[in-house]
XYZ file of C-alpha atoms in Angstrom:
740
model
C 73.192 -2.668 113.686
C 72.082 -6.021 112.106
C 72.640 -6.162 108.637
C 70.204 -5.759 106.215
C 71.542 -8.945 103.722
C 70.765 -8.994 100.356
C 71.665 -10.456 96.851
C 73.315 -7.961 94.030
C 71.337 -8.495 91.190
C 74.165 -8.170 87.970
C 72.192 -10.205 85.106
C 68.965 -7.744 84.690
C 66.319 -11.106 85.331
C 65.374 -9.666 88.126
C 64.985 -6.493 87.789
C 62.324 -4.345 87.170
C 61.203 -0.873 86.311
C 61.465 1.706 89.805
C 59.358 4.750 90.480
C 57.346 4.875 87.241
C 55.369 7.907 87.753
C 57.957 10.251 88.545
C 59.190 8.672 85.084
C 55.534 10.101 84.090
C 55.626 13.216 85.725
C 59.328 14.671 84.215
C 57.800 13.662 81.038
C 54.538 15.337 81.301
C 57.020 18.262 82.788
C 59.041 18.592 79.024
C 54.830 18.167 77.442
C 54.055 20.892 79.375
C 57.689 22.677 78.586
C 57.185 22.304 74.691
C 53.593 23.251 74.932
C 54.429 26.724 77.000
C 57.100 27.057 74.054
C 54.143 26.464 71.277
C 51.135 28.753 73.011
C 54.034 31.730 72.964
C 56.008 31.797 69.738
C 51.795 31.330 68.681
C 51.174 34.616 71.088
C 54.791 36.955 70.706
C 56.388 38.606 68.480
C 59.552 36.670 67.869
C 60.931 39.074 65.299
C 60.590 41.631 67.508
C 63.414 40.221 70.010
C 65.621 38.149 67.420
C 65.823 40.790 64.690
C 65.711 43.597 67.752
C 62.665 47.252 68.046
C 63.961 50.537 67.262
C 63.719 53.053 69.877
C 60.115 53.791 68.882
C 58.685 49.946 69.165
C 58.778 49.111 64.954
C 60.313 46.236 64.291
C 63.454 45.899 62.032
C 62.743 44.532 59.074
C 59.580 43.993 59.096
C 57.396 47.256 59.952
C 57.111 50.393 58.096
C 57.703 53.981 59.057
C 54.393 55.106 58.891
C 52.951 52.509 61.611
C 52.543 54.091 64.948
C 55.195 54.942 67.168
C 55.405 55.693 71.221
C 57.204 58.373 71.495
C 55.354 62.070 70.149
C 58.818 63.621 69.493
C 58.050 61.446 65.994
C 54.527 61.740 65.128
C 54.063 64.314 62.624
C 57.248 63.235 60.739
C 56.710 64.452 56.705
C 57.476 61.758 53.979
C 59.338 61.557 51.830
C 62.627 62.664 53.878
C 66.242 61.685 54.317
C 67.015 59.633 57.562
C 70.429 58.451 57.531
C 71.507 59.806 54.505
C 68.930 57.644 53.000
C 65.674 59.379 51.021
C 62.850 56.969 52.899
C 59.193 56.964 51.698
C 56.117 56.948 54.372
C 55.083 52.993 53.111
C 58.594 51.714 52.952
C 59.812 48.967 55.772
C 62.584 50.003 58.187
C 65.795 48.546 57.407
C 67.413 45.638 58.560
C 69.942 46.432 61.040
C 70.084 47.467 64.926
C 72.424 50.030 66.174
C 72.540 51.798 69.686
C 71.478 55.264 68.846
C 71.952 56.049 72.631
C 72.947 55.483 76.180
C 69.374 54.414 77.151
C 69.567 51.214 74.705
C 67.402 52.765 71.604
C 68.541 51.703 68.493
C 67.502 52.834 65.362
C 67.553 50.478 62.102
C 70.282 51.006 59.227
C 70.435 49.135 55.684
C 74.165 48.499 56.653
C 76.651 48.174 60.002
C 79.347 51.276 60.143
C 82.573 50.603 59.544
C 84.719 53.069 60.884
C 84.076 55.386 63.677
C 84.199 59.138 63.282
C 84.389 61.629 67.204
C 84.616 64.809 65.246
C 81.766 65.191 62.790
C 81.912 68.032 60.911
C 77.773 68.323 59.563
C 74.651 66.313 61.328
C 74.810 63.975 57.676
C 78.124 62.245 59.635
C 75.748 61.072 62.725
C 73.351 58.355 63.517
C 70.140 60.316 64.723
C 66.297 59.303 65.314
C 64.222 59.542 62.645
C 62.911 63.172 63.727
C 65.918 65.026 63.278
C 66.213 66.851 59.804
C 69.801 66.170 58.865
C 69.079 69.221 56.617
C 67.421 71.431 58.423
C 68.065 71.752 61.955
C 69.969 74.475 63.894
C 71.632 72.258 66.286
C 75.563 71.518 66.656
C 76.387 68.289 66.120
C 77.823 67.729 69.450
C 74.963 69.335 71.122
C 72.291 66.137 69.237
C 74.732 63.694 70.272
C 74.382 65.261 73.893
C 70.808 65.322 73.614
C 70.612 61.321 72.931
C 69.419 62.477 69.588
C 72.229 61.115 67.562
C 74.630 59.235 68.481
C 78.388 59.575 67.122
C 78.969 56.824 64.579
C 81.657 54.013 65.985
C 82.895 51.216 63.911
C 80.632 47.976 64.751
C 80.624 44.434 63.407
C 77.562 42.188 62.434
C 76.297 39.959 64.208
C 72.983 38.482 62.245
C 71.372 41.328 62.220
C 72.652 43.226 64.974
C 75.422 46.177 65.171
C 77.934 44.969 67.939
C 80.320 48.015 69.077
C 84.258 47.038 68.628
C 85.137 49.115 70.774
C 82.324 50.545 73.999
C 85.430 52.286 75.479
C 85.916 54.633 72.550
C 82.480 54.871 72.456
C 81.398 55.767 76.350
C 84.977 58.294 76.730
C 83.600 59.963 73.803
C 80.025 59.876 74.931
C 81.014 61.321 78.848
C 84.062 64.427 77.509
C 81.924 65.297 74.961
C 78.765 66.098 77.665
C 81.177 67.387 79.702
C 82.367 70.230 76.714
C 78.864 71.250 77.316
C 78.687 70.895 81.086
C 80.650 71.439 83.270
C 79.220 69.620 86.457
C 78.973 66.645 84.788
C 82.368 64.900 86.404
C 83.177 61.637 85.823
C 81.847 61.130 89.240
C 78.134 61.657 88.656
C 77.973 60.793 84.746
C 75.243 58.794 84.308
C 77.062 55.448 82.694
C 80.427 56.383 83.242
C 80.179 52.966 84.776
C 80.127 51.507 81.605
C 84.034 51.934 81.090
C 84.677 50.907 83.879
C 87.209 47.905 84.217
C 85.764 47.903 79.947
C 89.279 48.474 78.660
C 90.330 45.525 80.240
C 87.350 43.490 78.632
C 87.897 44.287 75.394
C 91.651 43.405 75.726
C 90.803 40.345 77.105
C 88.013 39.670 74.411
C 90.137 40.976 70.842
C 93.185 38.068 72.764
C 90.221 35.578 73.366
C 89.276 36.216 69.884
C 92.958 35.423 68.056
C 93.795 32.754 70.217
C 90.403 31.362 70.142
C 91.548 28.027 68.888
C 94.820 27.657 71.515
C 92.414 27.612 74.618
C 89.664 25.436 73.122
C 92.425 22.971 72.325
C 94.550 23.486 75.979
C 91.250 23.903 78.174
C 88.870 21.026 76.149
C 91.893 18.543 74.713
C 94.631 18.764 76.681
C 92.986 18.394 79.855
C 90.898 15.404 78.318
C 94.216 13.698 77.697
C 95.863 14.476 81.345
C 92.948 12.933 82.234
C 93.259 9.539 80.688
C 97.203 9.787 81.364
C 95.876 10.461 85.552
C 93.003 7.216 85.097
C 96.393 5.757 83.269
C 98.877 6.276 86.242
C 96.359 4.772 88.695
C 95.889 1.455 87.583
C 99.848 1.055 88.004
C 100.437 0.064 91.108
C 102.002 2.167 94.193
C 101.000 5.065 92.271
C 97.400 5.071 93.982
C 98.925 4.400 97.853
C 101.861 7.277 96.763
C 98.844 9.447 95.526
C 96.396 8.791 98.492
C 99.019 9.102 101.322
C 99.850 12.641 99.501
C 96.472 13.503 100.111
C 95.912 12.517 103.604
C 99.127 13.923 104.775
C 98.700 17.476 102.464
C 96.296 18.817 105.380
C 99.135 18.893 108.258
C 101.224 19.813 106.588
C 99.376 22.678 105.365
C 98.069 23.761 108.908
C 101.687 23.530 110.036
C 102.658 25.803 106.857
C 100.233 27.577 107.954
C 101.542 28.223 111.651
C 104.874 28.391 110.705
C 103.745 32.061 108.286
C 101.392 32.946 111.248
C 104.761 32.854 113.897
C 106.844 34.667 110.878
C 103.893 37.344 111.057
C 104.378 37.699 114.692
C 108.637 38.087 114.385
C 107.821 40.543 111.512
C 105.858 42.424 113.579
C 107.435 42.605 117.172
C 110.614 44.375 117.670
C 111.146 43.231 120.517
C 110.413 40.116 122.673
C 109.359 42.110 125.440
C 106.310 43.477 123.938
C 105.005 39.943 124.824
C 104.807 41.096 128.107
C 101.195 41.997 128.977
C 102.055 44.658 132.125
C 103.628 47.105 130.150
C 102.012 46.432 126.447
C 98.817 45.537 127.291
C 97.725 48.747 125.626
C 98.852 47.947 122.888
C 97.684 46.917 119.551
C 100.731 44.939 118.358
C 100.669 43.204 121.799
C 97.172 41.649 120.752
C 97.345 41.458 117.223
C 100.590 39.177 118.197
C 98.709 37.291 120.936
C 96.415 36.700 118.367
C 99.352 35.052 116.144
C 100.888 32.878 118.882
C 97.782 31.748 119.742
C 96.567 30.735 115.995
C 100.055 29.162 115.676
C 100.117 26.825 118.246
C 95.663 25.561 117.387
C 96.641 24.758 113.427
C 100.033 23.152 114.956
C 97.814 21.601 117.632
C 95.099 20.185 115.033
C 97.876 19.377 112.991
C 98.781 16.843 115.685
C 95.456 15.790 116.519
C 94.600 14.449 112.909
C 98.267 12.345 112.367
C 96.988 10.587 115.353
C 93.524 9.786 113.803
C 96.267 9.156 110.905
C 97.279 6.962 112.648
C 94.176 5.496 114.017
C 92.277 5.570 111.181
C 95.354 3.738 109.172
C 93.461 0.061 108.218
C 90.630 2.315 107.107
C 92.806 4.734 105.191
C 94.282 1.136 103.600
C 90.521 0.161 102.879
C 90.448 3.566 101.115
C 93.544 3.393 98.603
C 92.425 -0.228 97.535
C 88.608 0.738 96.976
C 90.631 3.729 94.330
C 92.857 1.880 93.283
C 89.572 -1.200 91.910
C 87.755 1.753 91.033
C 91.006 2.902 88.216
C 91.222 -0.713 87.655
C 87.447 -0.919 86.151
C 87.554 2.360 84.470
C 90.000 1.107 82.827
C 88.514 -2.246 81.734
C 86.228 0.029 80.520
C 87.295 2.889 79.406
C 84.286 4.315 77.764
C 83.067 4.940 81.075
C 84.549 8.288 81.149
C 83.648 9.401 77.916
C 79.668 8.855 79.114
C 79.982 12.723 80.704
C 80.246 14.075 77.642
C 77.569 12.237 76.249
C 75.535 13.079 79.798
C 76.789 17.052 78.185
C 75.408 16.450 74.921
C 71.929 15.391 76.234
C 72.167 18.142 78.619
C 72.622 20.803 75.517
C 69.772 19.583 73.482
C 67.120 19.866 76.429
C 68.793 23.672 76.584
C 68.320 24.476 73.339
C 65.051 23.395 73.576
C 64.425 25.162 77.289
C 65.942 28.460 75.976
C 64.134 28.154 72.443
C 61.165 28.190 74.873
C 62.174 31.121 77.100
C 63.448 33.755 74.354
C 59.489 32.621 72.836
C 58.172 33.445 75.915
C 60.411 36.675 76.572
C 57.998 37.637 73.440
C 55.123 37.822 75.055
C 55.853 40.667 77.062
C 53.858 44.340 75.847
C 55.709 46.929 75.582
C 56.152 50.027 78.043
C 57.091 53.988 77.831
C 59.962 55.015 80.717
C 62.027 57.983 80.613
C 65.115 56.987 82.132
C 67.737 60.379 82.846
C 71.380 60.710 81.303
C 73.494 64.033 81.087
C 70.386 66.131 82.749
C 68.043 64.832 79.529
C 64.770 62.393 80.022
C 65.170 59.250 77.474
C 62.087 57.869 76.469
C 62.497 54.328 76.069
C 60.483 51.352 76.049
C 60.798 48.191 78.415
C 58.641 44.428 78.379
C 55.343 43.954 81.046
C 54.749 40.875 81.559
C 51.268 39.334 81.966
C 50.419 37.057 85.644
C 50.341 34.138 83.117
C 53.683 34.677 81.557
C 55.785 35.166 85.110
C 54.178 32.064 86.057
C 55.833 30.266 83.197
C 58.851 31.910 83.725
C 58.642 30.087 87.400
C 57.888 26.756 85.704
C 60.527 27.244 82.778
C 63.260 27.207 85.624
C 61.509 25.191 87.983
C 61.906 22.689 84.368
C 65.960 23.630 84.249
C 66.760 22.132 87.847
C 64.483 19.356 87.853
C 66.093 18.460 84.016
C 69.470 19.178 84.919
C 69.476 16.988 88.256
C 67.945 14.282 86.330
C 70.647 14.300 83.359
C 73.483 13.947 86.735
C 70.913 11.844 88.433
C 70.727 8.821 85.357
C 74.842 9.184 85.264
C 75.394 8.509 88.519
C 72.917 5.289 88.602
C 74.491 4.042 84.832
C 78.004 4.360 85.986
C 76.979 2.908 89.703
C 76.015 -0.318 87.402
C 78.885 -0.214 85.667
C 80.912 -0.327 88.835
C 78.788 -3.187 90.440
C 78.377 -5.376 87.723
C 82.166 -5.232 87.361
C 82.558 -5.657 90.797
C 80.998 -8.563 91.280
C 82.105 -10.381 88.113
C 83.115 -14.269 88.620
C 86.142 -13.229 86.638
C 87.947 -10.229 85.590
C 90.498 -11.139 83.579
C 89.651 -9.426 80.230
C 92.469 -11.768 78.247
C 90.237 -14.641 78.954
C 87.451 -15.587 76.383
C 84.098 -14.308 77.338
C 85.009 -11.910 79.622
C 84.602 -9.236 77.467
C 81.115 -9.874 77.148
C 80.587 -9.379 81.058
C 83.350 -6.263 81.743
C 84.180 -4.872 78.894
C 82.999 -1.928 76.851
C 80.009 -3.903 75.544
C 79.074 -4.704 79.220
C 78.874 -0.831 79.629
C 77.342 -0.611 76.400
C 74.642 -2.403 77.696
C 74.235 -1.348 81.144
C 73.757 1.865 79.463
C 70.119 0.725 78.283
C 69.474 -1.116 81.013
C 70.175 1.547 83.191
C 67.744 3.862 81.160
C 64.647 1.401 81.023
C 64.903 -0.053 84.224
C 65.701 3.287 86.910
C 65.177 7.039 84.742
C 62.071 7.017 87.180
C 64.825 6.199 90.610
C 66.229 9.023 88.928
C 63.977 11.640 88.448
C 62.415 10.749 92.004
C 65.656 11.716 93.491
C 65.930 14.876 91.360
C 63.395 15.576 91.590
C 63.843 16.299 95.899
C 66.786 18.018 95.120
C 65.053 20.432 92.563
C 61.874 21.563 95.255
C 65.044 22.426 96.765
C 66.392 24.447 94.646
C 63.357 26.158 93.445
C 63.053 26.529 97.373
C 66.513 28.355 97.348
C 65.603 30.674 94.338
C 62.326 31.997 96.079
C 64.617 32.937 98.924
C 66.421 34.750 96.908
C 64.433 36.397 95.379
C 62.553 37.894 97.833
C 66.306 38.635 99.250
C 66.325 40.740 96.155
C 63.346 42.488 96.043
C 63.999 43.496 99.559
C 66.818 45.597 98.998
C 65.853 46.659 95.718
C 62.914 48.731 97.678
C 65.609 49.642 100.554
C 63.428 47.218 103.548
C 64.458 48.548 106.496
C 63.835 45.117 107.743
C 66.410 43.441 109.117
C 64.421 40.786 111.083
C 62.907 39.679 108.160
C 66.362 39.520 105.712
C 67.371 37.458 108.068
C 65.309 34.960 108.450
C 65.040 34.718 104.409
C 68.872 34.258 104.324
C 68.703 31.377 107.347
C 66.341 29.509 105.663
C 68.920 29.699 102.272
C 71.569 28.949 104.113
C 69.321 25.795 105.578
C 68.284 25.081 102.042
C 72.122 24.678 101.038
C 72.319 22.088 103.869
C 69.885 20.437 103.533
C 70.296 20.084 99.280
C 73.825 18.937 100.407
C 72.415 16.041 102.843
C 70.368 15.444 99.933
C 72.375 14.222 96.807
C 74.959 12.347 99.436
C 71.667 10.948 100.388
C 70.573 10.268 96.291
C 74.086 9.486 95.569
C 74.552 6.246 98.359
C 70.585 5.968 97.269
C 71.438 4.978 93.387
C 74.467 3.210 93.990
C 72.050 0.614 96.335
C 69.392 0.074 93.119
C 72.385 -0.207 90.935
C 73.006 -3.225 92.913
C 69.822 -4.351 93.927
C 67.346 -2.740 91.806
C 65.393 -1.168 93.937
C 62.920 1.630 94.405
C 64.232 5.198 95.228
C 62.621 5.120 98.953
C 63.932 1.728 100.075
C 67.046 2.291 98.676
C 67.819 5.508 100.688
C 66.545 3.568 103.591
C 69.567 0.741 102.630
C 71.921 3.315 101.633
C 71.483 4.836 104.821
C 71.283 2.130 107.924
C 74.864 0.800 105.158
C 76.567 4.132 105.866
C 74.771 4.023 109.679
C 76.731 1.000 109.643
C 80.017 1.393 108.412
C 80.652 5.258 109.235
C 84.331 5.017 110.138
C 85.356 3.515 106.881
C 82.682 4.675 104.315
C 83.663 8.543 105.532
C 87.654 7.679 105.561
C 87.188 6.614 101.756
C 85.099 9.958 101.286
C 87.541 11.222 103.101
C 90.905 10.313 101.259
C 89.122 9.805 97.547
C 88.106 13.652 97.831
C 91.421 14.916 98.523
C 93.560 12.691 95.923
C 90.291 14.081 93.701
C 91.219 17.591 94.164
C 95.127 16.821 93.602
C 94.077 15.142 90.512
C 91.879 18.405 89.947
C 95.135 20.340 90.330
C 96.899 18.054 88.089
C 94.746 18.282 85.507
C 94.727 21.893 85.860
C 98.257 23.152 85.982
C 99.508 20.834 83.056
C 96.352 22.302 80.838
C 97.784 25.933 82.312
C 101.463 24.829 81.544
C 100.678 23.123 77.700
C 98.161 26.764 77.299
C 101.398 28.926 77.864
C 103.663 27.311 75.511
C 101.361 27.081 72.453
C 100.494 30.972 73.319
C 103.957 31.987 72.987
C 105.199 29.713 70.732
C 101.902 30.775 67.852
C 100.911 34.594 69.260
C 104.603 35.727 70.954
C 103.937 39.285 71.748
C 100.777 40.178 69.819
C 98.808 39.344 72.430
C 97.711 41.668 75.127
C 98.019 39.855 78.350
C 98.190 35.970 78.940
C 97.298 36.286 82.248
C 93.614 36.455 81.475
C 93.761 33.206 78.736
C 95.217 31.522 81.881
C 92.333 31.712 83.826
C 89.690 30.747 81.207
C 92.415 27.809 80.182
C 92.329 26.411 84.318
C 88.473 26.650 84.122
C 87.403 24.784 81.141
C 90.039 22.338 82.897
C 88.837 22.559 86.017
C 85.762 21.534 84.016
C 86.986 18.596 82.093
C 89.051 17.214 85.214
C 85.925 17.566 87.116
C 84.128 15.434 84.242
C 86.753 13.189 84.699
C 86.831 12.724 88.914
C 83.303 12.491 88.964
C 83.415 9.194 87.072
C 85.902 7.606 89.905
C 84.147 9.811 92.782
C 81.391 7.192 91.751
C 82.858 4.208 91.226
C 84.283 4.633 94.371
C 81.324 5.070 95.854
C 79.840 2.113 94.185
C 82.655 0.183 94.897
C 82.918 0.694 99.126
C 78.967 -0.128 99.187
C 79.778 -2.905 96.858
C 82.476 -3.940 99.513
C 80.751 -3.908 102.366
C 77.627 -5.866 100.442
C 80.122 -8.868 99.511
C 80.965 -8.760 103.257
C 77.871 -8.913 105.054
C 76.760 -11.617 103.020
C 79.303 -13.899 104.692
C 78.485 -14.167 107.875
C 76.925 -17.501 108.887
C 78.521 -19.203 105.520
C 80.792 -21.597 105.754
C 80.680 -21.557 102.121
C 82.758 -18.244 101.453
C 81.756 -16.623 98.174
C 83.662 -13.482 97.630
C 83.431 -10.994 94.549
C 86.087 -8.379 95.495
C 89.070 -7.588 94.127
C 93.044 -9.990 95.065
C 93.483 -6.275 96.632
C 90.333 -6.462 98.639
C 90.548 -9.868 100.111
C 92.796 -8.875 102.933
C 91.186 -5.637 103.440
C 87.828 -8.117 104.853
C 87.027 -7.988 108.455
C 84.825 -9.992 110.785
C 81.671 -7.731 110.151
C 79.796 -10.284 112.424
C 81.959 -9.329 115.451
C 79.743 -6.800 116.415
C 76.976 -8.390 116.200
C 75.233 -10.454 119.029
C 75.288 -14.821 118.939
C 71.349 -14.178 119.309
C 71.821 -11.937 115.773
C 73.292 -14.152 113.541
C 71.634 -16.765 114.235
C 68.791 -15.640 113.321
C 70.511 -13.928 110.678
C 71.037 -17.352 109.760
C 67.616 -18.352 109.949
C 66.212 -16.072 107.715
C 68.962 -15.536 104.661
C 67.542 -13.808 101.995
C 66.896 -15.437 98.570
C 69.413 -14.065 95.407
C 66.115 -12.155 94.383
C 67.604 -8.721 94.396
C 65.383 -6.938 91.773
C 62.858 -4.838 93.582
C 64.417 -5.896 97.174
C 62.179 -8.539 98.012
C 63.005 -10.642 101.284
C 61.945 -14.027 101.921
C 62.784 -16.445 104.628
C 64.374 -19.757 104.567
C 63.865 -23.123 105.750
C 65.306 -23.069 109.236
C 68.786 -24.147 108.220
C 72.165 -23.066 107.301
C 72.055 -23.074 103.262
C 75.112 -21.797 101.096
C 75.150 -19.086 98.362
C 75.334 -21.751 95.788
C 72.228 -23.715 98.023
C 70.344 -20.271 97.228
C 70.624 -20.543 93.583
C 70.198 -24.127 93.061
C 67.039 -23.897 94.552
C 65.523 -20.251 93.031
C 66.410 -21.868 89.945
C 64.629 -26.187 90.684
C 61.774 -23.338 91.744
C 61.266 -21.385 88.193
C 61.730 -25.027 86.044
C 58.649 -25.481 88.707
C 56.259 -22.194 88.046
C 57.152 -22.828 84.290
C 56.357 -26.502 84.279
C 52.872 -25.272 86.430
C 52.200 -22.830 84.138
C 52.827 -25.215 80.781
C 50.654 -27.570 82.638
C 47.623 -24.689 82.970
C 47.994 -24.072 79.691
C 47.481 -27.774 78.377
C 44.670 -28.099 80.745
C 43.130 -24.766 79.471
C 43.450 -25.865 75.457
C 42.617 -29.729 76.597
C 38.816 -28.559 78.427
C 39.139 -25.231 75.256
C 39.321 -28.731 72.469
C 36.036 -30.830 74.781
C 33.908 -27.486 74.063
C 34.786 -27.351 70.334
C 33.557 -30.525 69.720
C 30.806 -30.758 71.865
C 29.572 -27.684 70.546
C 30.411 -29.517 66.580
C 28.664 -32.659 67.793
C 25.274 -30.641 69.052
C 25.287 -28.344 65.813
C 25.580 -31.530 63.821
C 22.162 -32.745 65.851
C 20.033 -29.563 64.699
C 20.754 -30.041 61.334
C 19.894 -33.454 61.181
C 16.192 -32.306 62.914
C 17.017 -34.117 65.623
C 15.241 -31.819 68.068
C 12.450 -30.643 65.951
């Protein structure tokens, strides 16, 4: 495959804004999102969701007792009456705080949130009841009122905005179930309507209690500690031999893992077999142990063979593995040169959070546009009425649109970050000098240069990021549609096995296609960062470059992926170790269990480590492409001008070895000019030229264009002056009456 040679644009002089149409499209999608949110806010009842609706569909703090209600039992109430120990009039507004009053999720409005439990009431006024229960005249026992879901035990809560949140849902549901069993012996734990609520609830509540107690320690260990350990890892990568050690450890860990699993299979075989004679197929052919042992032996030998093949593959690809190590080292060095790059993912995260806040508001107000419809649900043998939202077709389409915009914006945030980081890494790679101690170098590859790169990427290539992210968002949206169809079919208990299988296969194929697009997009963004190309041209060039250098690029991807995995393991392990020390030091035995907190710290550490590894991953992908471009630009040149770091010089190979002689001559005759902005390729004269000569000719041509432009402007100005003088002469003659 013939290399398509172009020279990188690191000065942005020839860059142009790319794929502006898709930038306008994503901006328009955000405008439509805001329009939907504003329209929904004007049509929906936001207070109903924000403050809560009681069992009768009335908004707490806004509606009145006299308002129309959905439940027939409350249709003919007489006022004044005592409701939950408060004397109320028909014209009074409902209290502000929402309090759950049955197991369906209905609630009542109270003046405040109860702060104590009372699971042994002796009178009705010790319960929290719905409005139609007259505590003064009813003859029904308190426990029976709870059993019929007309009232509920008073339980301990804490206020969150205007909602009374139960402190112990386990205790409440347990008492509700025990109370139901006292009235109906057929109600058992197996058929309790809401017994599943208590499943694992005790563990969850203890975990929530521990999380609240040690919240600052968890945040410091999982986010702050993980960030510190990530910086430490990058510092270690800049030390000589450390990158090689980590890389070879990552490469050799896979065959070691294969051998370890094979030995475990062999050990399991020895544990199962009591007598080696059982391996004889004649007497043992009918025994299950025989087949289990045969499977373990075959698995063990297979793993040993895979380990051996992998070692041979490593020996065969040793040069490419060395290249991968040097590329990773160069990427780490560039990060040390521009340390602000490590903080860029956090800037992305902040931008994403701002969008999510706006998107959540639009989703919330759109959810408030639904119409309340009454329904019934059986609990303990009673049909309990409740209200739920039903949405119009327009609202449903708006929900789907919000999902698509969310997917597109998430991918766009990721894409613009990849473009920005790639531009920074490519600028560092092609910088003529990488020694920050020298004057003027900080301007080219330091933190200042990275800040300039952020603005350049936002100005020139947001459209390209929008284009690539749109493709992935479309695939993700299609996956969501198929998943929705699958869920609907399961809810209807459909027997269409063939349809389910087809839908599942479509989801699987779309997932694979999405991963393929992500790979193409990442490499296309690198091409855009290096050359300033639009997305389609960059994707074609990236695919061509990967195909020409498949072995080297795949080796780099493989080695770097393992090293990034080790990095995440290091950050997570260090964060968990730090949290274990801090939890033991500050809290000791006051916590219920520390294992759930360890899992949470590991989860946070994994996310933070991913932010760091994504920077290094983009650096590796950019540096290897810059290296290949730098290498291919030397074909047919007598004067070699290489920009790569010193550690990569020895990895240069004669890329022209695989090119035919005739093709080499054609490459020499048709060398691209140093015009990389839009990816234009113009033919040079039929002669060999050096990079310096190409630049010199470009400068001369630019000067000629400026000179011609000035001459054209001067001629135009002179012509206008002449016409103006002629008009003055004619005007003077007219005034003197010459034409009369």
